[in-house]
Every structure is written in C-alpha cells, then in structure tokens.
GROMACS .gro file of C-alpha atoms in nm:
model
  361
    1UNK     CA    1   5.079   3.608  -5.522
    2UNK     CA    2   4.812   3.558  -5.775
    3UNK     CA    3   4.789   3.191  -5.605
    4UNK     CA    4   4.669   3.360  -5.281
    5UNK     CA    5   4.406   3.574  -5.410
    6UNK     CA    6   4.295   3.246  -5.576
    7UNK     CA    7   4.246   3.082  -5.282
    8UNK     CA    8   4.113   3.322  -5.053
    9UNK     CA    9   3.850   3.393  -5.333
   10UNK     CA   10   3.783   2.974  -5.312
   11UNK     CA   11   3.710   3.053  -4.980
   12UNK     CA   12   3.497   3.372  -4.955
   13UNK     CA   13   3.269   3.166  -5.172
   14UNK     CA   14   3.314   2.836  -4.970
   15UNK     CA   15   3.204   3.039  -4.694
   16UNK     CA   16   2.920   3.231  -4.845
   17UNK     CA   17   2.853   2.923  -4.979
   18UNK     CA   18   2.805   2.782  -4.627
   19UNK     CA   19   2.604   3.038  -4.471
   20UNK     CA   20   2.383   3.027  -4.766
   21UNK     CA   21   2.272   2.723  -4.695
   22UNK     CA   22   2.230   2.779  -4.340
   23UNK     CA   23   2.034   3.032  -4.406
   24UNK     CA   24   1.807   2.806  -4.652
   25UNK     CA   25   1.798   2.592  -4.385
   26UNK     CA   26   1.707   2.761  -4.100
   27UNK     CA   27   1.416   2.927  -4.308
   28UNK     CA   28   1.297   2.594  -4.426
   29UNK     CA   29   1.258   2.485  -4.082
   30UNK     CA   30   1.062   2.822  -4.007
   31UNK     CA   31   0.813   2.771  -4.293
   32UNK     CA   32   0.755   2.416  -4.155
   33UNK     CA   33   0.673   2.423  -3.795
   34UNK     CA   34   0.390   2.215  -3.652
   35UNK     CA   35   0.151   2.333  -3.464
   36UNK     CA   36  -0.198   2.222  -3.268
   37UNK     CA   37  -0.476   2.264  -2.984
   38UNK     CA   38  -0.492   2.115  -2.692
   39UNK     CA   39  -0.725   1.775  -2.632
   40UNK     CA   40  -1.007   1.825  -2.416
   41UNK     CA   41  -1.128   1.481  -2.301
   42UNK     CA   42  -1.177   1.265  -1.992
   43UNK     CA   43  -0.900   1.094  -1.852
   44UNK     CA   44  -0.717   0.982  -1.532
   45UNK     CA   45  -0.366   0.977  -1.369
   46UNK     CA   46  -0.207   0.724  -1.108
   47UNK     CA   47  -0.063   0.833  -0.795
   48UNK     CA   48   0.209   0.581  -0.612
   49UNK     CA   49   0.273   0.549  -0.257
   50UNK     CA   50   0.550   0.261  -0.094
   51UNK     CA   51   0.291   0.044   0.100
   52UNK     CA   52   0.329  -0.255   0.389
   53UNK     CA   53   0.126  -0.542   0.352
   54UNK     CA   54   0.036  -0.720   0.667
   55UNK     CA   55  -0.204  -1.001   0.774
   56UNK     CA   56  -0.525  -0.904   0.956
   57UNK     CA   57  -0.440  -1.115   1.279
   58UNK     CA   58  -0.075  -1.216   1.300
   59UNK     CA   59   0.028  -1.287   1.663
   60UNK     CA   60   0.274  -1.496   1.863
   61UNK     CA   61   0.193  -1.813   2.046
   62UNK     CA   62   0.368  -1.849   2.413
   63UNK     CA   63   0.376  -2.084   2.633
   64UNK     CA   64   0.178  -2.057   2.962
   65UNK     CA   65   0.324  -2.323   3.157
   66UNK     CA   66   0.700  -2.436   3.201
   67UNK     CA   67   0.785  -2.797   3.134
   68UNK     CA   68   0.891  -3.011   2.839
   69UNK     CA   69   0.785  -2.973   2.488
   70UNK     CA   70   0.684  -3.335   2.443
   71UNK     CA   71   0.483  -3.310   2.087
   72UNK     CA   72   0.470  -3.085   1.818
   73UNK     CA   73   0.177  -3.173   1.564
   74UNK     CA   74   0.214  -2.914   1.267
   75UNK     CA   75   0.496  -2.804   1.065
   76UNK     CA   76   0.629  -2.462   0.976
   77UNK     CA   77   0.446  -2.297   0.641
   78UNK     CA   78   0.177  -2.518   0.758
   79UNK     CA   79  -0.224  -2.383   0.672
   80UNK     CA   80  -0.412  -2.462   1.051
   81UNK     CA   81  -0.785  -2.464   1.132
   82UNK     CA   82  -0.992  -2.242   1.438
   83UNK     CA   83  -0.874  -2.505   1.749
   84UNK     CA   84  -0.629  -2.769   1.558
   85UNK     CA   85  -0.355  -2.908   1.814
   86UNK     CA   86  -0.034  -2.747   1.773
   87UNK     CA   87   0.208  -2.808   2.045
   88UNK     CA   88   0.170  -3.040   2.358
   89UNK     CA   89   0.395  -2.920   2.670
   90UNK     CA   90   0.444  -3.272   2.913
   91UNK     CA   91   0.122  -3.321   3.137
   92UNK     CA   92   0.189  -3.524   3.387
   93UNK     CA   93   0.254  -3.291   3.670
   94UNK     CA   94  -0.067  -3.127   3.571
   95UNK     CA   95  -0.282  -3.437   3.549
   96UNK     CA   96  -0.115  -3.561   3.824
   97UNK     CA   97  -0.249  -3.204   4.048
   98UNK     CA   98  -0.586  -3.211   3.875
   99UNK     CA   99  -0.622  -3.586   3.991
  100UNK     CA  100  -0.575  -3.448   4.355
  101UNK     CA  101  -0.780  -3.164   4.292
  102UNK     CA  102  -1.049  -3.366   4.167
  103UNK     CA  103  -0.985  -3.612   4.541
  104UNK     CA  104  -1.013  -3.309   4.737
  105UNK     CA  105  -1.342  -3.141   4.571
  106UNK     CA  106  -1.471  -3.519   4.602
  107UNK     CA  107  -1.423  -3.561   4.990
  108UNK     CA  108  -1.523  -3.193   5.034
  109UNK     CA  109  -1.864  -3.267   4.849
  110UNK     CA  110  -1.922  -3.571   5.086
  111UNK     CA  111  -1.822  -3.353   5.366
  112UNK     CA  112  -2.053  -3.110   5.325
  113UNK     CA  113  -2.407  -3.380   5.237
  114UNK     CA  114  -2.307  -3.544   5.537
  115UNK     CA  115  -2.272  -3.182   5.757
  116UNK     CA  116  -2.586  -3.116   5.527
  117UNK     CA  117  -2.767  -3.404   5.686
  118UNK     CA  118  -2.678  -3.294   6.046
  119UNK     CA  119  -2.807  -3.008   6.014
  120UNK     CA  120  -3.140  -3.041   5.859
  121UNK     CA  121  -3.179  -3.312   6.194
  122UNK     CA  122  -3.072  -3.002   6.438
  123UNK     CA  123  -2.756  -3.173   6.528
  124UNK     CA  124  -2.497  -2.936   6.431
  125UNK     CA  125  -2.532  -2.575   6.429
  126UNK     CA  126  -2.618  -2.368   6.081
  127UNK     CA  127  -2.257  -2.270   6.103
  128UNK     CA  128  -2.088  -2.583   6.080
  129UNK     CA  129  -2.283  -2.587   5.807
  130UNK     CA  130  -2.180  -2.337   5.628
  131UNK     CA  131  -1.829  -2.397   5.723
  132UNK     CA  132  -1.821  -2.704   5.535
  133UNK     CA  133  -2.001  -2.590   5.227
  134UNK     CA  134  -1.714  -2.296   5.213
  135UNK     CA  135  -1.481  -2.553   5.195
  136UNK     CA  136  -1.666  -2.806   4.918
  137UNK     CA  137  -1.665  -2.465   4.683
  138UNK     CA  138  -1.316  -2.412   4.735
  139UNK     CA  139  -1.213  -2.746   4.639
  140UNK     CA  140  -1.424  -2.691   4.323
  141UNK     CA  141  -1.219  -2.329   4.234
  142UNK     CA  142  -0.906  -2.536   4.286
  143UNK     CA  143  -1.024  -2.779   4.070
  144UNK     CA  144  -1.122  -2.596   3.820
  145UNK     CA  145  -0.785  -2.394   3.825
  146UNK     CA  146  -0.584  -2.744   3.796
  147UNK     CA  147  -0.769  -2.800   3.495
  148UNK     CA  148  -0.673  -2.463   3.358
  149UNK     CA  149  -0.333  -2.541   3.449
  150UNK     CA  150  -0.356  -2.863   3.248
  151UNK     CA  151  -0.569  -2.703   2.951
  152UNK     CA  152  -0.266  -2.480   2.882
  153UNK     CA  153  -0.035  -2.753   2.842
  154UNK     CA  154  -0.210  -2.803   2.496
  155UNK     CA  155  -0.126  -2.505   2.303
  156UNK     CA  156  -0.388  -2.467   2.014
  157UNK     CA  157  -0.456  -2.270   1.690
  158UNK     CA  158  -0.734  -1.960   1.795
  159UNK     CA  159  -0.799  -1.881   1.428
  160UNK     CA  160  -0.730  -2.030   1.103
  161UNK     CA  161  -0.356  -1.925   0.965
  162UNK     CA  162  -0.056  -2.028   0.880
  163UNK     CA  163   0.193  -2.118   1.115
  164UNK     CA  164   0.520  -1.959   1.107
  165UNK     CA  165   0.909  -2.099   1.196
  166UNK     CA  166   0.941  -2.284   1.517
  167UNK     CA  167   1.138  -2.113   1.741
  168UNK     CA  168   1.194  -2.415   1.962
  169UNK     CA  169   1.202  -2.797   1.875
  170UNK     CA  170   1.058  -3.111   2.037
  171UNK     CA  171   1.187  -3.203   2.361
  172UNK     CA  172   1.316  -2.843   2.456
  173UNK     CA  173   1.239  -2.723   2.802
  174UNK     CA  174   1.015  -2.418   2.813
  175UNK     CA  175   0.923  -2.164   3.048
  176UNK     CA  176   0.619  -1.959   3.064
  177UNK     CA  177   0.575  -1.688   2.845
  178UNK     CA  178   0.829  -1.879   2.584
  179UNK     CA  179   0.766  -1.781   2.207
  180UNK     CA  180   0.673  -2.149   2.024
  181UNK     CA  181   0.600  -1.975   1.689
  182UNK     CA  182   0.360  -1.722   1.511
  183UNK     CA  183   0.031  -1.756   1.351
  184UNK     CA  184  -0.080  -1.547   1.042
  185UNK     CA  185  -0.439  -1.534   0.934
  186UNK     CA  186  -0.414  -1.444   0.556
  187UNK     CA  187  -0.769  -1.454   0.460
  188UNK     CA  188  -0.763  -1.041   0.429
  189UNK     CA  189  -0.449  -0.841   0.405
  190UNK     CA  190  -0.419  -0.533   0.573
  191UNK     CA  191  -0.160  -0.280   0.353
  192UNK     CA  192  -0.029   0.025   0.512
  193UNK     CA  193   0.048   0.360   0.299
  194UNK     CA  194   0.171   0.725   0.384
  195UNK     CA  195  -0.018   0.960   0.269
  196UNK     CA  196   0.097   1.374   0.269
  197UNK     CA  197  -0.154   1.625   0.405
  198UNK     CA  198  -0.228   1.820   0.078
  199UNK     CA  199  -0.299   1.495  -0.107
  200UNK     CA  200  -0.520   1.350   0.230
  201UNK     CA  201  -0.724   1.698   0.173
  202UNK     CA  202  -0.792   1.610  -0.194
  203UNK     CA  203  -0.879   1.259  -0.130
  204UNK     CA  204  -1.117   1.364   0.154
  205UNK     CA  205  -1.291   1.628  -0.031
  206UNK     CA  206  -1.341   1.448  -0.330
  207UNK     CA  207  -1.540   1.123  -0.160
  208UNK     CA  208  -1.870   1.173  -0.051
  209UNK     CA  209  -1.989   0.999   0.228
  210UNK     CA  210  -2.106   0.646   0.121
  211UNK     CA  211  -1.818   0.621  -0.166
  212UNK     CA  212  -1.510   0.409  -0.087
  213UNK     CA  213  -1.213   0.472  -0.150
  214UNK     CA  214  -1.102   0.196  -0.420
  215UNK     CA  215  -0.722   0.128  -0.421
  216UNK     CA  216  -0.446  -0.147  -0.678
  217UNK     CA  217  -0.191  -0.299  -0.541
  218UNK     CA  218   0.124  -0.337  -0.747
  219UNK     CA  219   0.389  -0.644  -0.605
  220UNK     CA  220   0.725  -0.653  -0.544
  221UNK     CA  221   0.733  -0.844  -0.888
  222UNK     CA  222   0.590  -0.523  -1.096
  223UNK     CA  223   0.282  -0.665  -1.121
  224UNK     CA  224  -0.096  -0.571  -1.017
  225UNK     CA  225  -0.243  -0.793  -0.775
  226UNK     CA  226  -0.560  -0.949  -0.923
  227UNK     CA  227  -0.803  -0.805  -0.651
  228UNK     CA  228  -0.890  -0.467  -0.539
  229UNK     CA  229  -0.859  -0.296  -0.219
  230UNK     CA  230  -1.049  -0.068  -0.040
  231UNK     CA  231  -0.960   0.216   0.215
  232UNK     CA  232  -1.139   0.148   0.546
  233UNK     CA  233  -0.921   0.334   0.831
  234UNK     CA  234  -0.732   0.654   0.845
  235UNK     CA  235  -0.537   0.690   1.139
  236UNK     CA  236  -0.656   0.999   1.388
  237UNK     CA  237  -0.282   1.186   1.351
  238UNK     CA  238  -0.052   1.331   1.142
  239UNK     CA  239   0.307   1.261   1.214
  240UNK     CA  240   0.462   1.574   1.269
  241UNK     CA  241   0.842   1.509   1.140
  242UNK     CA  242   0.682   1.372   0.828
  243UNK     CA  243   0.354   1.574   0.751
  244UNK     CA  244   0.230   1.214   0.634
  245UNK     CA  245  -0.088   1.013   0.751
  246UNK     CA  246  -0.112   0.651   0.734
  247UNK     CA  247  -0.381   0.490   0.558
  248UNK     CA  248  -0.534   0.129   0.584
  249UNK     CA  249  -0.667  -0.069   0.286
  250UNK     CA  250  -0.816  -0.402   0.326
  251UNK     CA  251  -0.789  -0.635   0.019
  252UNK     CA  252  -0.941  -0.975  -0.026
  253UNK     CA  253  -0.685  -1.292  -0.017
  254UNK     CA  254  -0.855  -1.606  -0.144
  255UNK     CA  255  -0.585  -1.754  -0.339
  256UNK     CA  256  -0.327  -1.656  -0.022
  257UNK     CA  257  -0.092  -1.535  -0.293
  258UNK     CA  258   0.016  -1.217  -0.022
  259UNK     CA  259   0.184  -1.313   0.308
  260UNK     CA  260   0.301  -1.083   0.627
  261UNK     CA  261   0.588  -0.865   0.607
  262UNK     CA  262   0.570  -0.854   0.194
  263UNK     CA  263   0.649  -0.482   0.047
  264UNK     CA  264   0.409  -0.340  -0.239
  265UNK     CA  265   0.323  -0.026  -0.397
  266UNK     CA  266  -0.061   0.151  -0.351
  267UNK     CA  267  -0.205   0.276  -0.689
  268UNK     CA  268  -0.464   0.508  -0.654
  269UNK     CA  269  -0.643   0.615  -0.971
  270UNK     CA  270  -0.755   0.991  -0.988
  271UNK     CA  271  -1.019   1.069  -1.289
  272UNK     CA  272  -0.970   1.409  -1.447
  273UNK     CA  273  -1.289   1.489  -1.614
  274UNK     CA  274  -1.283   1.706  -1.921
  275UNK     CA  275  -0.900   1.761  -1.900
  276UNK     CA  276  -0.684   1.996  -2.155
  277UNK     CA  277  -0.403   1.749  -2.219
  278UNK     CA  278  -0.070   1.896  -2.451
  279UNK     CA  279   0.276   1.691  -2.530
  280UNK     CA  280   0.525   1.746  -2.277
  281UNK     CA  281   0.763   1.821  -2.571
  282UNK     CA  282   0.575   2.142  -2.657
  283UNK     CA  283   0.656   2.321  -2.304
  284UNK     CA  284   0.985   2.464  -2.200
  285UNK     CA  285   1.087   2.561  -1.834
  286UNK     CA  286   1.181   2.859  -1.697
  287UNK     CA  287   1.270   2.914  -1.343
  288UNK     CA  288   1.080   2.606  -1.280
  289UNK     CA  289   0.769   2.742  -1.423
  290UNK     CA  290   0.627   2.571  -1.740
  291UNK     CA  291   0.534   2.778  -2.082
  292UNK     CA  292   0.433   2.701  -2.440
  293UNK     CA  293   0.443   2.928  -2.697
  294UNK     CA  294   0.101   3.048  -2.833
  295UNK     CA  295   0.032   3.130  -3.204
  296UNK     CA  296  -0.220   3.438  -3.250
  297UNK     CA  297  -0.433   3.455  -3.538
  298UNK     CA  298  -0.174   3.682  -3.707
  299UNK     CA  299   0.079   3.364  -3.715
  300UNK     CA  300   0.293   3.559  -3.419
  301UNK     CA  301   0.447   3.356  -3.121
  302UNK     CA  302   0.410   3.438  -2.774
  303UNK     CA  303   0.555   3.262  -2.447
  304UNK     CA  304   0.240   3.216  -2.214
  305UNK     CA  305   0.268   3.010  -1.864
  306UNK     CA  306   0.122   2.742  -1.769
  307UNK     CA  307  -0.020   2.572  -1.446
  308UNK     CA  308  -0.032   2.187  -1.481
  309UNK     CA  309  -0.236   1.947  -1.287
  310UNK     CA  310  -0.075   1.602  -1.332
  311UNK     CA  311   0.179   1.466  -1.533
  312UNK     CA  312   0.103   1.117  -1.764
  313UNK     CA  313   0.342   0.966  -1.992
  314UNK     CA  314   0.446   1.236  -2.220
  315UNK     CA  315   0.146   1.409  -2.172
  316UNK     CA  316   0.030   1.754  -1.937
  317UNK     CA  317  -0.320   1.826  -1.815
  318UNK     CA  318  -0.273   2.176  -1.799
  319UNK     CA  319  -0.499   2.357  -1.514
  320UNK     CA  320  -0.466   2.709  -1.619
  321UNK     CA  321  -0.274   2.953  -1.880
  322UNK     CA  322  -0.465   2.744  -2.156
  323UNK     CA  323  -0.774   2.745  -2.343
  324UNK     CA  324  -0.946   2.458  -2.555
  325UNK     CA  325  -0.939   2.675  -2.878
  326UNK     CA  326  -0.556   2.821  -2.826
  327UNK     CA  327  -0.297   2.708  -3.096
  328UNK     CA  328   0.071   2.612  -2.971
  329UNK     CA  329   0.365   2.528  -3.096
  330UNK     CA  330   0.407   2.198  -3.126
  331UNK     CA  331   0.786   2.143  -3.177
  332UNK     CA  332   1.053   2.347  -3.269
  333UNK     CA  333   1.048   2.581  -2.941
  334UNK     CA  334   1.395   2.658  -2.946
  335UNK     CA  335   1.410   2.768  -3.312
  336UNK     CA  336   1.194   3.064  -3.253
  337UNK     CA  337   1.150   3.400  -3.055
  338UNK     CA  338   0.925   3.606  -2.905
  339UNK     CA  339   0.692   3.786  -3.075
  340UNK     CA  340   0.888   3.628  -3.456
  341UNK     CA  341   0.631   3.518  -3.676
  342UNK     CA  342   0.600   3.207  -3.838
  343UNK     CA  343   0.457   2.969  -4.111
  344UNK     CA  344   0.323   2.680  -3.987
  345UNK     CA  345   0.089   2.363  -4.072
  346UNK     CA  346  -0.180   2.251  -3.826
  347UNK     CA  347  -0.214   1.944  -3.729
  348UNK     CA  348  -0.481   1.779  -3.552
  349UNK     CA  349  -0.543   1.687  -3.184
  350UNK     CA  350  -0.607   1.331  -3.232
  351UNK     CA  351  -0.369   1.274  -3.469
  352UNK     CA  352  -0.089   1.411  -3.250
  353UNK     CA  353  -0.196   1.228  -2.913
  354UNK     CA  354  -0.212   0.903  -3.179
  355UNK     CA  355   0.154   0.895  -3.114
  356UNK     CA  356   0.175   0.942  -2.754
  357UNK     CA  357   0.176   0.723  -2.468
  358UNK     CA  358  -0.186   0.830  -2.292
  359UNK     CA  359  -0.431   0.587  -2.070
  360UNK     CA  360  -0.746   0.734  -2.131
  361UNK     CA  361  -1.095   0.683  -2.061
   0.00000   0.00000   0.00000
C-alpha cells in the first residue's frame, strides 16, 4: 500500500513537473515575439499569361497548274530569299501553247498593217479595219494569258522565309490548288496572349496615349528571350464564353531563335510605386479574407483585415487595412489572442525583408 502512494506521489510531481515547464515555455515564447512595420518602397510584380508565338507571314504555297513536278530547288528547313526558285512544275505543254500564242498574235499583227494599209488607200472600208485590229489585240490577251499559264509553272519564294516540309516529292503529279509546302517569314514574331477584362481595364487605364505597352517573353525552356516585345494590336471583341481578349505583341527575331507554332509565356511587369510590402508569414486567413495582428502602443494585439494588391515571393503589398507607421506581429500568430498583451522586440523593416525573396526597384 505504502508502494502506491509512493508512486502516485512520483507522479503528481512528474506531472506538475511537466506542466511547469510548459508553462515556462509557453511564457518564454510570449516575452519573445517579434514584431515590425511595414516597408514602404517602390517595387513591381509580374503577371503571366500562356502565349502563341507565330511568324508574321506564314502561308502555304499551291500549285496553280496541274502537271508533273519536274524540279525541286530548295530543301525543307531551308532560309529562301524575296523571288528564289522553289519548285518547277513540267513546261512543255505551256511553252508549247505560248509558242502558238506567240504565232497567232504574230500573223494577227501582220493582218492588221496590211488591212491598215488598205485602208489608209480607201480600199477597204474603216470596218474591216477595225475588224482586224479586234482580232491582232485578242491574239495579244491570249498571249499574254499563255505566258501566265507558263509563269505559274515556276513556283517562287514571295518573301524571304524558311521553307517548311515538302508535302510532295519530285516527279509527283500535281493538280491545281495542290499544297507543295509552307513558307514562314521569321524576321518578327507575332505572340498571341489572353487577356481577362478586369486586367485589360487596368492595362488600358494605366498607358497614356504615346506609351507602349512593353512585354518578356519566357520559352518553353524557362528562359527569357533576349529581346523585348511590344503590344501593337488588341483585338475589337471580347469572347463571351471566356471574358478574355486577345492581345498581339510583336518582338524582334534577328538571331531566328523563335519559329511558328512554338508555345511561350507573356511577362508583363506592373510597377507599384510607393508600396506597403509585409511577409506573407505574418497574415492568417479567415474566410478567405487576410488579417495581421496589430500591436497598439499599450503592447495589446488586435486582428485587423487586410486588402492586398499583388502577391511577390513571400511578400504582400497590402492596399488597405494598413498604415506605414502600424506595428504587426511578425511571427508567432497562432500563439496569441485577441486583445492578450504581449512583450515583444522590434525589429527593423530592412532587416526583416533582408531575408526574403523580393525583386525590387
């Protein structure tokens, strides 16, 4: 019996012992809570939109006449100049109807000086005439049109690009209107972005007339392409399902690193002059609102809410619910209560945003 009371006494005090120490604890960690004030400087943040780049004239080139492909004079991938031979379809039919063409203007010319001659000697009537100088400018037209014929038996480049894969081979039989290839001029890209309406309104309010709209482009690799962009269309519509606009940016190409078709992401870099900036760590959500909790100059807490503006790495700009000169708690936010006071060491701005993750100006 006396062997129980010895061990329930061994652990009364064990447990005493234990909340003790808890209780040490706990008020250690009260009389050491950090706190600070908010940063007020300039800085920026970085919004992301899923972006299509495409080439600022990429097109197909068809055949316009039906025949044989009898030379091809480029290869696929290859870099083409403004009016470089790229494909000949067999001329001979064509050549051989110009030739005729040509026989028939001739002996309507001759036709019509020797009616010509008549005439200005009164022998044949004005009409006559006429009738044969009808004919010599038809036979012209259908000269002309043979040589048309046979022009688009030549199929050349219209711009300087790159041709694409050949979507027929040398001696394959073509018809008209047959896709040969494509042709990509890569000088400029052209890179497409979805925009939402509230974010449009922003943009558009914040430029002033004669300011562009200056744009990065991030590749499929991660990494920023070495040129900027700038915004030059908006297109007239919203798209209804979506509540998105597209937008256009045209970037620069020299090295012709970007090709058609390629996927990026648009960075668009919004300065946020003279913005209150706190650690994310110091706020705590409720019902998907955002508080801190404020020390008053008696060293009492208080939950206040918040209003951010954009969210950096690890870092709020706060847009309302905050002043410059307000004290919060850094850390520690679930230790304490409403209204509890506190002991606490201050700790400066710039020594606390030393730590953090922020791209500033």
């Amino acid at each position: 019996m006396k062997r129980v009371f010895m061990l329930f006494g061994i652990g009364v005090m064990i447990v005493h012992s234990s909340c003790e120490s808890h209780h040490k604890e706990h008020h250690h960690k009260k009389s050491n809570f950090l706190v600070s004030q908010p940063t007020v400087q300039d800085t920026a943040t970085v919004k992301t939109y899923v972006a299509q780049i495409r080439s600022i004239s990429h097109i197909e080139l068809r055949s316009q006449e039906r025949g044989f492909l009898e030379k091809v004079y480029v290869d696929e991938g290859q870099f083409v100049k403004q009016g470089q031979l790229l494909f000949q379809i067999m001329p001979k039919l064509y050549e051989a109807e110009m030739h005729k063409a040509k026989a028939e203007a001739r002996f309507a010319e001759i036709e019509f000086e020797n009616t010509k001659n008549l005439a200005d000697s009164k022998v044949v009537a004005p009409n006559e005439l006429a009738m044969a100088e009808a004919k010599f400018e038809k036979a012209k037209a259908e000269l002309e049109l043979a040589k048309v014929h046979l022009s688009f038996t030549e199929i050349r480049a219209p711009f300087d690009g790159i041709i694409d894969r050949f979507q027929v081979r040398q001696g394959s039989l073509v018809d008209e209107g047959d896709l040969l290839t494509t042709l990509s001029d890569n000088s400029k890209m052209w890179v497409y972005f979805n925009v939402p309406e509230a974010e449009y309104l922003d943009y558009m309010t914040g430029l002033h007339d004669s300011t562009p709209l200056n744009v990065s482009l991030k590749m499929a690799n991660n990494k920023m392409f070495e040129y900027g962009g700038i915004v030059e269309t908006i297109e007239a519509d919203f798209n209804n399902e979506t509540g998105n606009i597209p937008f256009r940016a045209t970037f620069p190409n020299p090295k012709g690193l970007l090709r058609h078709g390629e996927t990026g992401s648009i960075e668009i870099r919004i300065p946020l002059p003279n913005a209150i900036l706190i650690p994310q760590k110091s706020t705590f959500e409720v019902l998907d609102k955002k508080y801190v909790f404020i020390v008053d100059d008696e060293n009492i807490v208080h939950s206040k809410l918040i209003t951010t503006s954009a969210e950096l790495p690890h870092i709020f700009a706060v847009a309302s619910g905050l002043d410059a000169n307000d004290k919060f708690l850094l850390d520690g936010i679930r230790l304490v209560k409403e209204n509890e006071k506190i002991k606490y060491r201050l700790l400066q701005p710039d020594s606390v945003l030393s730590h953090l993750s922020l791209y500033a100006e």
